[in-house]
GROMACS .gro file of C-alpha atoms in nm:
model
  238
    1THR     CA    1  -0.973   2.072   1.552
    2SER     CA    2  -0.688   2.284   1.400
    3ALA     CA    3  -0.488   2.261   1.729
    4VAL     CA    4  -0.533   1.864   1.715
    5THR     CA    5  -0.444   1.848   1.348
    6ASP     CA    6  -0.131   2.093   1.372
    7PHE     CA    7  -0.015   1.878   1.670
    8TYR     CA    8  -0.010   1.551   1.480
    9ARG     CA    9   0.144   1.726   1.163
   10GLN     CA   10   0.419   1.849   1.377
   11HIS     CA   11   0.512   1.452   1.446
   12GLY     CA   12   0.482   1.370   1.079
   13ILE     CA   13   0.162   1.290   0.965
   14ASP     CA   14  -0.004   1.433   0.651
   15SER     CA   15  -0.264   1.681   0.724
   16GLU     CA   16  -0.444   1.534   0.418
   17LYS     CA   17  -0.503   1.225   0.638
   18PHE     CA   18  -0.735   1.436   0.901
   19THR     CA   19  -1.071   1.521   0.818
   20VAL     CA   20  -1.176   1.783   1.115
   21ILE     CA   21  -1.542   1.732   1.320
   22PRO     CA   22  -1.567   1.969   1.565
   23ASN     CA   23  -1.727   1.871   1.868
   24ALA     CA   24  -2.076   1.978   1.902
   25VAL     CA   25  -2.331   2.084   2.224
   26GLU     CA   26  -2.708   2.104   2.251
   27THR     CA   27  -2.830   2.400   2.434
   28PRO     CA   28  -2.913   2.296   2.774
   29GLU     CA   29  -3.239   2.358   2.921
   30VAL     CA   30  -3.143   2.503   3.272
   31GLN     CA   31  -3.295   2.717   3.505
   32ARG     CA   32  -3.104   3.059   3.503
   33LEU     CA   33  -3.037   3.251   3.842
   34SER     CA   34  -3.063   3.632   3.892
   35ARG     CA   35  -2.730   3.748   4.045
   36ARG     CA   36  -2.884   3.790   4.351
   37GLU     CA   37  -2.987   3.412   4.410
   38LEU     CA   38  -2.640   3.354   4.245
   39CYS     CA   39  -2.455   3.524   4.501
   40GLU     CA   40  -2.685   3.413   4.823
   41MET     CA   41  -2.603   3.030   4.690
   42PHE     CA   42  -2.254   3.098   4.810
   43ASN     CA   43  -2.330   3.316   5.095
   44LEU     CA   44  -2.144   3.624   4.858
   45PRO     CA   45  -2.232   4.009   4.949
   46PRO     CA   46  -2.456   4.057   4.638
   47ARG     CA   47  -2.300   4.186   4.334
   48ASP     CA   48  -2.466   4.276   4.003
   49ARG     CA   49  -2.262   4.151   3.769
   50ILE     CA   50  -2.070   3.795   3.756
   51VAL     CA   51  -1.769   3.655   3.550
   52MET     CA   52  -1.705   3.306   3.565
   53ALA     CA   53  -1.409   3.075   3.495
   54ILE     CA   54  -1.491   2.704   3.457
   55GLY     CA   55  -1.229   2.399   3.452
   56ARG     CA   56  -0.923   2.193   3.620
   57LEU     CA   57  -0.732   2.374   3.867
   58TRP     CA   58  -0.388   2.329   3.721
   59LYS     CA   59  -0.160   2.510   3.509
   60GLN     CA   60  -0.293   2.478   3.148
   61LYS     CA   61  -0.610   2.659   3.234
   62GLY     CA   62  -0.400   2.975   3.310
   63TYR     CA   63  -0.571   3.061   3.664
   64ARG     CA   64  -0.300   3.292   3.755
   65ASP     CA   65  -0.362   3.571   3.496
   66LEU     CA   66  -0.720   3.487   3.545
   67ILE     CA   67  -0.741   3.572   3.905
   68TRP     CA   68  -0.522   3.899   3.870
   69ALA     CA   69  -0.749   4.026   3.600
   70GLY     CA   70  -1.049   3.954   3.867
   71GLN     CA   71  -0.893   4.179   4.104
   72MET     CA   72  -0.829   4.452   3.873
   73VAL     CA   73  -1.182   4.418   3.721
   74GLN     CA   74  -1.357   4.433   4.076
   75VAL     CA   75  -1.126   4.774   4.152
   76ALA     CA   76  -1.255   4.946   3.878
   77TYR     CA   77  -1.620   4.765   3.831
   78GLN     CA   78  -1.669   4.711   4.178
   79ASP     CA   79  -2.021   4.545   4.149
   80VAL     CA   80  -1.870   4.196   4.006
   81TRP     CA   81  -1.755   3.892   4.124
   82LEU     CA   82  -1.505   3.652   3.959
   83LEU     CA   83  -1.632   3.293   4.034
   84ILE     CA   84  -1.372   3.016   3.951
   85VAL     CA   85  -1.565   2.636   3.915
   86GLY     CA   86  -1.372   2.364   3.950
   87ASP     CA   87  -1.118   2.151   4.174
   88GLY     CA   88  -0.776   2.033   4.067
   89PRO     CA   89  -0.415   1.997   4.198
   90GLN     CA   90  -0.343   2.343   4.210
   91CYS     CA   91  -0.616   2.433   4.441
   92SER     CA   92  -0.414   2.549   4.751
   93GLN     CA   93  -0.173   2.727   4.550
   94LEU     CA   94  -0.423   2.963   4.351
   95GLN     CA   95  -0.617   3.004   4.682
   96GLU     CA   96  -0.306   3.141   4.851
   97TYR     CA   97  -0.188   3.312   4.514
   98ARG     CA   98  -0.533   3.486   4.542
   99ASP     CA   99  -0.485   3.600   4.925
  100HIS     CA  100  -0.142   3.726   4.812
  101VAL     CA  101  -0.217   3.958   4.619
  102GLY     CA  102  -0.511   4.067   4.790
  103ALA     CA  103  -0.766   3.941   4.519
  104GLU     CA  104  -1.051   3.783   4.785
  105SER     CA  105  -1.282   4.105   4.724
  106GLY     CA  106  -1.314   4.021   4.398
  107VAL     CA  107  -1.254   3.647   4.326
  108ARG     CA  108  -1.401   3.352   4.509
  109PHE     CA  109  -1.392   2.933   4.430
  110LEU     CA  110  -1.684   2.752   4.471
  111GLY     CA  111  -1.517   2.381   4.416
  112HIS     CA  112  -1.642   2.100   4.200
  113ARG     CA  113  -1.979   2.141   4.131
  114SER     CA  114  -2.242   1.913   3.943
  115ASP     CA  115  -2.498   2.203   3.885
  116ALA     CA  116  -2.206   2.385   3.695
  117THR     CA  117  -2.430   2.468   3.396
  118GLN     CA  118  -2.708   2.628   3.546
  119LEU     CA  119  -2.414   2.858   3.735
  120LEU     CA  120  -2.278   2.902   3.356
  121ALA     CA  121  -2.602   3.030   3.228
  122SER     CA  122  -2.653   3.248   3.487
  123CYS     CA  123  -2.314   3.469   3.471
  124ASP     CA  124  -2.237   3.758   3.235
  125LEU     CA  125  -1.914   3.662   3.086
  126LEU     CA  126  -1.727   3.336   3.098
  127TRP     CA  127  -1.315   3.383   3.090
  128ASN     CA  128  -1.093   3.093   3.002
  129GLY     CA  129  -0.744   3.136   3.006
  130SER     CA  130  -0.598   2.823   2.897
  131LEU     CA  131  -0.253   2.830   2.716
  132TYR     CA  132  -0.297   2.539   2.530
  133GLU     CA  133  -0.640   2.331   2.439
  134GLY     CA  134  -0.782   2.107   2.194
  135GLN     CA  135  -1.135   2.221   2.196
  136SER     CA  136  -1.321   2.335   2.506
  137ASN     CA  137  -1.646   2.220   2.512
  138THR     CA  138  -1.724   2.495   2.826
  139ILE     CA  139  -1.660   2.751   2.569
  140LEU     CA  140  -1.919   2.606   2.347
  141GLU     CA  141  -2.160   2.559   2.622
  142ALA     CA  142  -2.112   2.934   2.702
  143MET     CA  143  -2.202   3.039   2.351
  144ALA     CA  144  -2.462   2.786   2.309
  145LEU     CA  145  -2.629   2.966   2.629
  146GLY     CA  146  -2.570   3.311   2.467
  147ILE     CA  147  -2.251   3.417   2.725
  148PRO     CA  148  -2.013   3.640   2.575
  149VAL     CA  149  -1.664   3.453   2.628
  150ALA     CA  150  -1.303   3.606   2.650
  151ALA     CA  151  -1.040   3.360   2.617
  152THR     CA  152  -0.642   3.307   2.511
  153ASP     CA  153  -0.595   3.360   2.135
  154ILE     CA  154  -0.459   2.977   2.084
  155PRO     CA  155  -0.542   2.700   1.827
  156GLY     CA  156  -0.883   2.487   1.911
  157THR     CA  157  -1.018   2.803   2.089
  158ARG     CA  158  -0.947   3.013   1.767
  159ASP     CA  159  -1.203   2.793   1.585
  160LEU     CA  160  -1.461   2.862   1.848
  161VAL     CA  161  -1.455   3.239   1.957
  162GLU     CA  162  -1.473   3.535   1.663
  163SER     CA  163  -1.290   3.825   1.846
  164GLY     CA  164  -1.521   4.109   1.837
  165GLN     CA  165  -1.812   3.921   1.693
  166THR     CA  166  -1.924   3.661   1.994
  167GLY     CA  167  -1.638   3.699   2.233
  168LEU     CA  168  -1.269   3.824   2.262
  169LEU     CA  169  -0.947   3.662   2.182
  170TYR     CA  170  -0.645   3.801   2.412
  171GLN     CA  171  -0.290   3.702   2.363
  172LEU     CA  172  -0.157   3.521   2.652
  173GLY     CA  173  -0.023   3.708   2.917
  174ASP     CA  174  -0.243   3.994   2.796
  175VAL     CA  175  -0.450   4.065   3.136
  176ASN     CA  176  -0.460   4.458   3.072
  177THR     CA  177  -0.666   4.382   2.706
  178LEU     CA  178  -0.886   4.117   2.915
  179CYS     CA  179  -0.960   4.366   3.190
  180ARG     CA  180  -1.037   4.641   2.941
  181TRP     CA  181  -1.265   4.455   2.733
  182THR     CA  182  -1.446   4.297   3.035
  183ASN     CA  183  -1.489   4.614   3.210
  184ALA     CA  184  -1.660   4.791   2.855
  185MET     CA  185  -1.861   4.463   2.833
  186LEU     CA  186  -2.008   4.484   3.179
  187ARG     CA  187  -2.116   4.821   3.128
  188ASP     CA  188  -2.287   4.784   2.784
  189ASP     CA  189  -2.554   4.579   2.835
  190THR     CA  190  -2.688   4.617   2.477
  191GLY     CA  191  -2.363   4.513   2.304
  192ARG     CA  192  -2.307   4.221   2.538
  193ALA     CA  193  -2.658   4.064   2.469
  194LYS     CA  194  -2.599   4.108   2.096
  195MET     CA  195  -2.251   3.973   2.111
  196GLY     CA  196  -2.391   3.641   2.313
  197ALA     CA  197  -2.669   3.649   2.066
  198ALA     CA  198  -2.402   3.612   1.788
  199ALA     CA  199  -2.236   3.349   1.998
  200ALA     CA  200  -2.576   3.121   2.015
  201ALA     CA  201  -2.605   3.196   1.637
  202ARG     CA  202  -2.266   3.063   1.562
  203VAL     CA  203  -2.307   2.749   1.740
  204GLU     CA  204  -2.611   2.649   1.579
  205GLU     CA  205  -2.486   2.700   1.259
  206HIS     CA  206  -2.155   2.558   1.308
  207PHE     CA  207  -2.127   2.339   1.630
  208SER     CA  208  -2.503   2.175   1.650
  209LEU     CA  209  -2.568   1.788   1.706
  210PRO     CA  210  -2.733   1.808   1.361
  211GLN     CA  211  -2.429   1.963   1.193
  212MET     CA  212  -2.194   1.717   1.367
  213ILE     CA  213  -2.433   1.425   1.255
  214ALA     CA  214  -2.404   1.525   0.888
  215ARG     CA  215  -2.043   1.561   0.892
  216HIS     CA  216  -1.978   1.217   0.987
  217GLU     CA  217  -2.246   1.078   0.741
  218GLU     CA  218  -2.063   1.281   0.465
  219LEU     CA  219  -1.722   1.135   0.598
  220TYR     CA  220  -1.842   0.731   0.589
  221LEU     CA  221  -2.010   0.810   0.221
  222SER     CA  222  -1.679   0.965   0.117
  223LEU     CA  223  -1.489   0.673   0.268
  224TRP     CA  224  -1.752   0.399   0.119
  225GLN     CA  225  -1.705   0.590  -0.239
  226ARG     CA  226  -1.371   0.579  -0.234
  227TYR     CA  227  -1.335   0.235  -0.164
  228LEU     CA  228  -1.592   0.159  -0.424
  229GLU     CA  229  -1.376   0.309  -0.686
  230ARG     CA  230  -1.087   0.147  -0.584
  231THR     CA  231  -1.244  -0.227  -0.563
  232PRO     CA  232  -1.331  -0.467  -0.827
  233ALA     CA  233  -1.713  -0.441  -0.874
  234SER     CA  234  -1.716  -0.858  -0.818
  235ARG     CA  235  -1.533  -0.838  -0.516
  236VAL     CA  236  -1.789  -0.565  -0.387
  237GLN     CA  237  -2.074  -0.808  -0.480
  238GLY     CA  238  -1.924  -1.106  -0.330
   0.00000   0.00000   0.00000
């Protein structure tokens, strides 16, 4: 991704030496749960909208902003949960922060889940608040499932999400923009479905497994051709 290329260029490696081949995902075949079924699974009061965040609970993922945003969206929309899936070294601190800001009515932690893909397929929106990222497979999986994504506007993620088309890219720390967009999307079933369909189409066109295989084949053929051009014919035949 551009994030990886930029990192190595900043460390003195010529960017022309890189060929970027993005990760690929296949659309998972999972049974989607209704919002009521999802709430019942975790003994939560039923709500009609689910926003989800998935990932390791540590500083890089920007969960404090997401927790604060989850509380504000719940106050504005009311009929919504922010469910955080994952575990990590900051689990207890983040739960304490949630309780400190009074966000328990809108935000719940589900811990590590082996069925995270099914949970993802059953939500309305995915949030990703990473401070930095290479390329998020969770974002790609959500897009492949037709789930619009709101994510921080950072290298790597910027390669995946087309802001305004397949989701939202917002500036680090701009919780207000995240909340306004989420509130609008939760109220707009048609717009949310259209954005999700555009996300799935983007994955199919640019991040599918056949695309990734074709790019590798093209790279290997170009390297072989370059080798042939630089190597005497007698040596190649020998």
